[in-house]
Amino acid sequence: MDDPILTIEEREAINTGRWFSSLSPSLRHDILRCASPKRYKDGELICARGDAAESWSAVARGAVRVSSTSITGKQVTLTYVEPGIWFGDVAIFDGDRRTHDAFAHGDTTMLSVSRGDLRKILAQHVELYEALLRLHARRIRQLFGLVEDLNTLPLRARLAKQLTHLVRSYGVPSLQDGGEVRIGLQLAQEELAQLLGASRQRVNQELKAMEREDVIRIEPGGLVVRNRDALMAIIDAEL
């Protein structure tokens, strides 16, 4: 059975989320009062495309891999939802079904509010309507940014931007070298390539080049960023 109580680290991830922390204390209290945690093992299906939207959720630990299936049957990763991010409200508002599959990436804890409870909270807190509009506006800006990057930036700069984002969201400072940061989200090169809209071979070439330049280090367990300033320099050179 799921532990009905979030750990200190999980609660911290929710409370310090950029969007959630901007809400009033009373609204945050009512959301958490109605929310229940559920824990998933790595690779476990959270919801499938075509499922009815029964809850609004946030990631408290781990990550959620959002994917779709191509016409050839290949599963393609579209994005990863990180701790502190709320999602799933679009399908609740428009009444349609889930548009993508969602899987736990690593051991993952979700915090979910049922459709009925969300509607009650909305009735009691008009503030939440405006807050959700802000959340949707941010998603649209991010989507436009991704499309622009895909069409204007070379792969090297897109990869640097993605690594910078992963460091912010999943960075773990090295105990041996304070200047190095390990990316805690373990991604296969194929998954990283899907996020960038490129082939695994091209992404591998760029990673090897960055490793030769001492910007990153490739290890069996994932990637270590050795020089964050160098990553930013790669991005700035293309802006």
JSON list of N, CA, C and O in Angstrom, two decimals, residues 6 17 36-37 41 57-58 62 75-76 78 89 93 102 109 111 116-117 136 147 153 182 215 217 224 228 234 239:
[
{"chain": "A", "resi": 6, "resn": "LEU", "atom": "N", "xyz": [3.59, 12.20, 2.69]},
{"chain": "A", "resi": 6, "resn": "LEU", "atom": "CA", "xyz": [4.78, 12.53, 1.92]},
{"chain": "A", "resi": 6, "resn": "LEU", "atom": "C", "xyz": [5.99, 12.58, 2.83]},
{"chain": "A", "resi": 6, "resn": "LEU", "atom": "O", "xyz": [5.88, 12.95, 4.00]},
{"chain": "A", "resi": 17, "resn": "GLY", "atom": "N", "xyz": [7.87, 24.40, -5.38]},
{"chain": "A", "resi": 17, "resn": "GLY", "atom": "CA", "xyz": [7.63, 24.52, -6.82]},
{"chain": "A", "resi": 17, "resn": "GLY", "atom": "C", "xyz": [7.28, 25.97, -7.16]},
{"chain": "A", "resi": 17, "resn": "GLY", "atom": "O", "xyz": [6.52, 26.62, -6.43]},
{"chain": "A", "resi": 36, "resn": "SER", "atom": "N", "xyz": [-3.70, 13.20, -2.45]},
{"chain": "A", "resi": 36, "resn": "SER", "atom": "CA", "xyz": [-3.23, 11.93, -1.89]},
{"chain": "A", "resi": 36, "resn": "SER", "atom": "C", "xyz": [-2.03, 11.44, -2.71]},
{"chain": "A", "resi": 36, "resn": "SER", "atom": "O", "xyz": [-2.01, 11.55, -3.93]},
{"chain": "A", "resi": 37, "resn": "PRO", "atom": "N", "xyz": [-1.00, 10.93, -2.03]},
{"chain": "A", "resi": 37, "resn": "PRO", "atom": "CA", "xyz": [0.19, 10.45, -2.75]},
{"chain": "A", "resi": 37, "resn": "PRO", "atom": "C", "xyz": [0.01, 9.03, -3.28]},
{"chain": "A", "resi": 37, "resn": "PRO", "atom": "O", "xyz": [-0.73, 8.22, -2.71]},
{"chain": "A", "resi": 41, "resn": "LYS", "atom": "N", "xyz": [6.84, 2.39, -9.33]},
{"chain": "A", "resi": 41, "resn": "LYS", "atom": "CA", "xyz": [8.17, 1.86, -9.61]},
{"chain": "A", "resi": 41, "resn": "LYS", "atom": "C", "xyz": [8.62, 2.32, -10.99]},
{"chain": "A", "resi": 41, "resn": "LYS", "atom": "O", "xyz": [7.82, 2.68, -11.84]},
{"chain": "A", "resi": 57, "resn": "SER", "atom": "N", "xyz": [-2.48, 16.27, -11.07]},
{"chain": "A", "resi": 57, "resn": "SER", "atom": "CA", "xyz": [-1.36, 15.71, -10.33]},
{"chain": "A", "resi": 57, "resn": "SER", "atom": "C", "xyz": [-0.12, 16.58, -10.35]},
{"chain": "A", "resi": 57, "resn": "SER", "atom": "O", "xyz": [0.05, 17.44, -11.21]},
{"chain": "A", "resi": 58, "resn": "ALA", "atom": "N", "xyz": [0.75, 16.31, -9.37]},
{"chain": "A", "resi": 58, "resn": "ALA", "atom": "CA", "xyz": [2.07, 16.91, -9.32]},
{"chain": "A", "resi": 58, "resn": "ALA", "atom": "C", "xyz": [3.09, 15.82, -9.04]},
{"chain": "A", "resi": 58, "resn": "ALA", "atom": "O", "xyz": [2.76, 14.80, -8.41]},
{"chain": "A", "resi": 62, "resn": "GLY", "atom": "N", "xyz": [11.16, 11.84, -8.25]},
{"chain": "A", "resi": 62, "resn": "GLY", "atom": "CA", "xyz": [11.39, 11.12, -9.50]},
{"chain": "A", "resi": 62, "resn": "GLY", "atom": "C", "xyz": [11.02, 11.97, -10.69]},
{"chain": "A", "resi": 62, "resn": "GLY", "atom": "O", "xyz": [11.26, 13.17, -10.72]},
{"chain": "A", "resi": 75, "resn": "GLN", "atom": "N", "xyz": [7.93, 3.80, -29.38]},
{"chain": "A", "resi": 75, "resn": "GLN", "atom": "CA", "xyz": [7.58, 4.76, -28.34]},
{"chain": "A", "resi": 75, "resn": "GLN", "atom": "C", "xyz": [8.56, 5.93, -28.38]},
{"chain": "A", "resi": 75, "resn": "GLN", "atom": "O", "xyz": [9.78, 5.73, -28.37]},
{"chain": "A", "resi": 76, "resn": "VAL", "atom": "N", "xyz": [8.03, 7.15, -28.43]},
{"chain": "A", "resi": 76, "resn": "VAL", "atom": "CA", "xyz": [8.85, 8.36, -28.55]},
{"chain": "A", "resi": 76, "resn": "VAL", "atom": "C", "xyz": [8.64, 9.23, -27.32]},
{"chain": "A", "resi": 76, "resn": "VAL", "atom": "O", "xyz": [7.50, 9.58, -26.98]},
{"chain": "A", "resi": 78, "resn": "LEU", "atom": "N", "xyz": [8.52, 12.56, -25.31]},
{"chain": "A", "resi": 78, "resn": "LEU", "atom": "CA", "xyz": [8.27, 13.96, -25.64]},
{"chain": "A", "resi": 78, "resn": "LEU", "atom": "C", "xyz": [8.83, 14.91, -24.59]},
{"chain": "A", "resi": 78, "resn": "LEU", "atom": "O", "xyz": [9.37, 15.96, -24.91]},
{"chain": "A", "resi": 89, "resn": "ASP", "atom": "N", "xyz": [-4.38, 19.02, -15.89]},
{"chain": "A", "resi": 89, "resn": "ASP", "atom": "CA", "xyz": [-5.58, 19.84, -15.76]},
{"chain": "A", "resi": 89, "resn": "ASP", "atom": "C", "xyz": [-6.26, 20.11, -17.10]},
{"chain": "A", "resi": 89, "resn": "ASP", "atom": "O", "xyz": [-7.48, 20.34, -17.13]},
{"chain": "A", "resi": 93, "resn": "PHE", "atom": "N", "xyz": [-10.35, 20.12, -17.84]},
{"chain": "A", "resi": 93, "resn": "PHE", "atom": "CA", "xyz": [-11.11, 21.29, -18.25]},
{"chain": "A", "resi": 93, "resn": "PHE", "atom": "C", "xyz": [-11.85, 21.08, -19.55]},
{"chain": "A", "resi": 93, "resn": "PHE", "atom": "O", "xyz": [-13.00, 21.50, -19.70]},
{"chain": "A", "resi": 102, "resn": "ALA", "atom": "N", "xyz": [1.93, 8.15, -19.91]},
{"chain": "A", "resi": 102, "resn": "ALA", "atom": "CA", "xyz": [2.82, 8.68, -18.87]},
{"chain": "A", "resi": 102, "resn": "ALA", "atom": "C", "xyz": [3.36, 7.51, -18.04]},
{"chain": "A", "resi": 102, "resn": "ALA", "atom": "O", "xyz": [2.58, 6.68, -17.55]},
{"chain": "A", "resi": 109, "resn": "THR", "atom": "N", "xyz": [7.00, 9.47, -7.00]},
{"chain": "A", "resi": 109, "resn": "THR", "atom": "CA", "xyz": [5.85, 9.75, -6.14]},
{"chain": "A", "resi": 109, "resn": "THR", "atom": "C", "xyz": [5.00, 10.84, -6.79]},
{"chain": "A", "resi": 109, "resn": "THR", "atom": "O", "xyz": [5.50, 11.90, -7.15]},
{"chain": "A", "resi": 111, "resn": "LEU", "atom": "N", "xyz": [1.42, 13.23, -6.44]},
{"chain": "A", "resi": 111, "resn": "LEU", "atom": "CA", "xyz": [0.42, 13.78, -5.53]},
{"chain": "A", "resi": 111, "resn": "LEU", "atom": "C", "xyz": [-0.78, 14.17, -6.39]},
{"chain": "A", "resi": 111, "resn": "LEU", "atom": "O", "xyz": [-0.64, 14.98, -7.32]},
{"chain": "A", "resi": 116, "resn": "GLY", "atom": "N", "xyz": [-13.35, 15.75, -8.89]},
{"chain": "A", "resi": 116, "resn": "GLY", "atom": "CA", "xyz": [-14.39, 16.34, -8.05]},
{"chain": "A", "resi": 116, "resn": "GLY", "atom": "C", "xyz": [-13.84, 17.31, -7.03]},
{"chain": "A", "resi": 116, "resn": "GLY", "atom": "O", "xyz": [-14.39, 18.40, -6.81]},
{"chain": "A", "resi": 117, "resn": "ASP", "atom": "N", "xyz": [-12.72, 16.93, -6.40]},
{"chain": "A", "resi": 117, "resn": "ASP", "atom": "CA", "xyz": [-12.13, 17.83, -5.40]},
{"chain": "A", "resi": 117, "resn": "ASP", "atom": "C", "xyz": [-11.56, 19.09, -6.06]},
{"chain": "A", "resi": 117, "resn": "ASP", "atom": "O", "xyz": [-11.64, 20.18, -5.48]},
{"chain": "A", "resi": 136, "resn": "HIS", "atom": "N", "xyz": [-0.86, 27.75, -17.71]},
{"chain": "A", "resi": 136, "resn": "HIS", "atom": "CA", "xyz": [-1.03, 27.42, -19.12]},
{"chain": "A", "resi": 136, "resn": "HIS", "atom": "C", "xyz": [-0.23, 28.38, -20.01]},
{"chain": "A", "resi": 136, "resn": "HIS", "atom": "O", "xyz": [0.36, 27.96, -21.01]},
{"chain": "A", "resi": 147, "resn": "VAL", "atom": "N", "xyz": [9.85, 25.11, -30.16]},
{"chain": "A", "resi": 147, "resn": "VAL", "atom": "CA", "xyz": [9.69, 25.11, -31.61]},
{"chain": "A", "resi": 147, "resn": "VAL", "atom": "C", "xyz": [10.70, 26.05, -32.26]},
{"chain": "A", "resi": 147, "resn": "VAL", "atom": "O", "xyz": [11.32, 25.73, -33.28]},
{"chain": "A", "resi": 153, "resn": "LEU", "atom": "N", "xyz": [18.24, 26.95, -33.86]},
{"chain": "A", "resi": 153, "resn": "LEU", "atom": "CA", "xyz": [19.50, 26.65, -33.19]},
{"chain": "A", "resi": 153, "resn": "LEU", "atom": "C", "xyz": [20.11, 25.35, -33.70]},
{"chain": "A", "resi": 153, "resn": "LEU", "atom": "O", "xyz": [19.39, 24.37, -33.95]},
{"chain": "A", "resi": 182, "resn": "ARG", "atom": "N", "xyz": [26.40, 16.32, -11.13]},
{"chain": "A", "resi": 182, "resn": "ARG", "atom": "CA", "xyz": [25.88, 15.11, -11.79]},
{"chain": "A", "resi": 182, "resn": "ARG", "atom": "C", "xyz": [24.39, 15.30, -12.08]},
{"chain": "A", "resi": 182, "resn": "ARG", "atom": "O", "xyz": [23.64, 15.78, -11.23]},
{"chain": "A", "resi": 215, "resn": "VAL", "atom": "N", "xyz": [33.79, 20.00, -20.95]},
{"chain": "A", "resi": 215, "resn": "VAL", "atom": "CA", "xyz": [32.53, 20.62, -20.53]},
{"chain": "A", "resi": 215, "resn": "VAL", "atom": "C", "xyz": [31.69, 19.62, -19.74]},
{"chain": "A", "resi": 215, "resn": "VAL", "atom": "O", "xyz": [31.05, 19.97, -18.74]},
{"chain": "A", "resi": 217, "resn": "ARG", "atom": "N", "xyz": [31.39, 15.09, -18.61]},
{"chain": "A", "resi": 217, "resn": "ARG", "atom": "CA", "xyz": [32.03, 13.79, -18.54]},
{"chain": "A", "resi": 217, "resn": "ARG", "atom": "C", "xyz": [30.94, 12.73, -18.69]},
{"chain": "A", "resi": 217, "resn": "ARG", "atom": "O", "xyz": [29.90, 12.80, -18.01]},
{"chain": "A", "resi": 224, "resn": "VAL", "atom": "N", "xyz": [27.91, 13.97, -16.20]},
{"chain": "A", "resi": 224, "resn": "VAL", "atom": "CA", "xyz": [28.40, 14.92, -15.20]},
{"chain": "A", "resi": 224, "resn": "VAL", "atom": "C", "xyz": [28.78, 16.20, -15.94]},
{"chain": "A", "resi": 224, "resn": "VAL", "atom": "O", "xyz": [29.56, 16.16, -16.90]},
{"chain": "A", "resi": 228, "resn": "ARG", "atom": "N", "xyz": [29.70, 24.54, -16.12]},
{"chain": "A", "resi": 228, "resn": "ARG", "atom": "CA", "xyz": [28.40, 25.13, -16.48]},
{"chain": "A", "resi": 228, "resn": "ARG", "atom": "C", "xyz": [28.57, 26.42, -17.27]},
{"chain": "A", "resi": 228, "resn": "ARG", "atom": "O", "xyz": [27.75, 26.73, -18.13]},
{"chain": "A", "resi": 234, "resn": "ILE", "atom": "N", "xyz": [28.21, 28.17, -24.94]},
{"chain": "A", "resi": 234, "resn": "ILE", "atom": "CA", "xyz": [27.77, 27.51, -26.18]},
{"chain": "A", "resi": 234, "resn": "ILE", "atom": "C", "xyz": [26.41, 28.06, -26.59]},
{"chain": "A", "resi": 234, "resn": "ILE", "atom": "O", "xyz": [26.15, 28.34, -27.77]},
{"chain": "A", "resi": 239, "resn": "LEU", "atom": "N", "xyz": [22.82, 32.90, -29.78]},
{"chain": "A", "resi": 239, "resn": "LEU", "atom": "CA", "xyz": [21.70, 33.79, -29.56]},
{"chain": "A", "resi": 239, "resn": "LEU", "atom": "C", "xyz": [21.95, 35.18, -30.14]},
{"chain": "A", "resi": 239, "resn": "LEU", "atom": "O", "xyz": [23.06, 35.57, -30.38]}
]
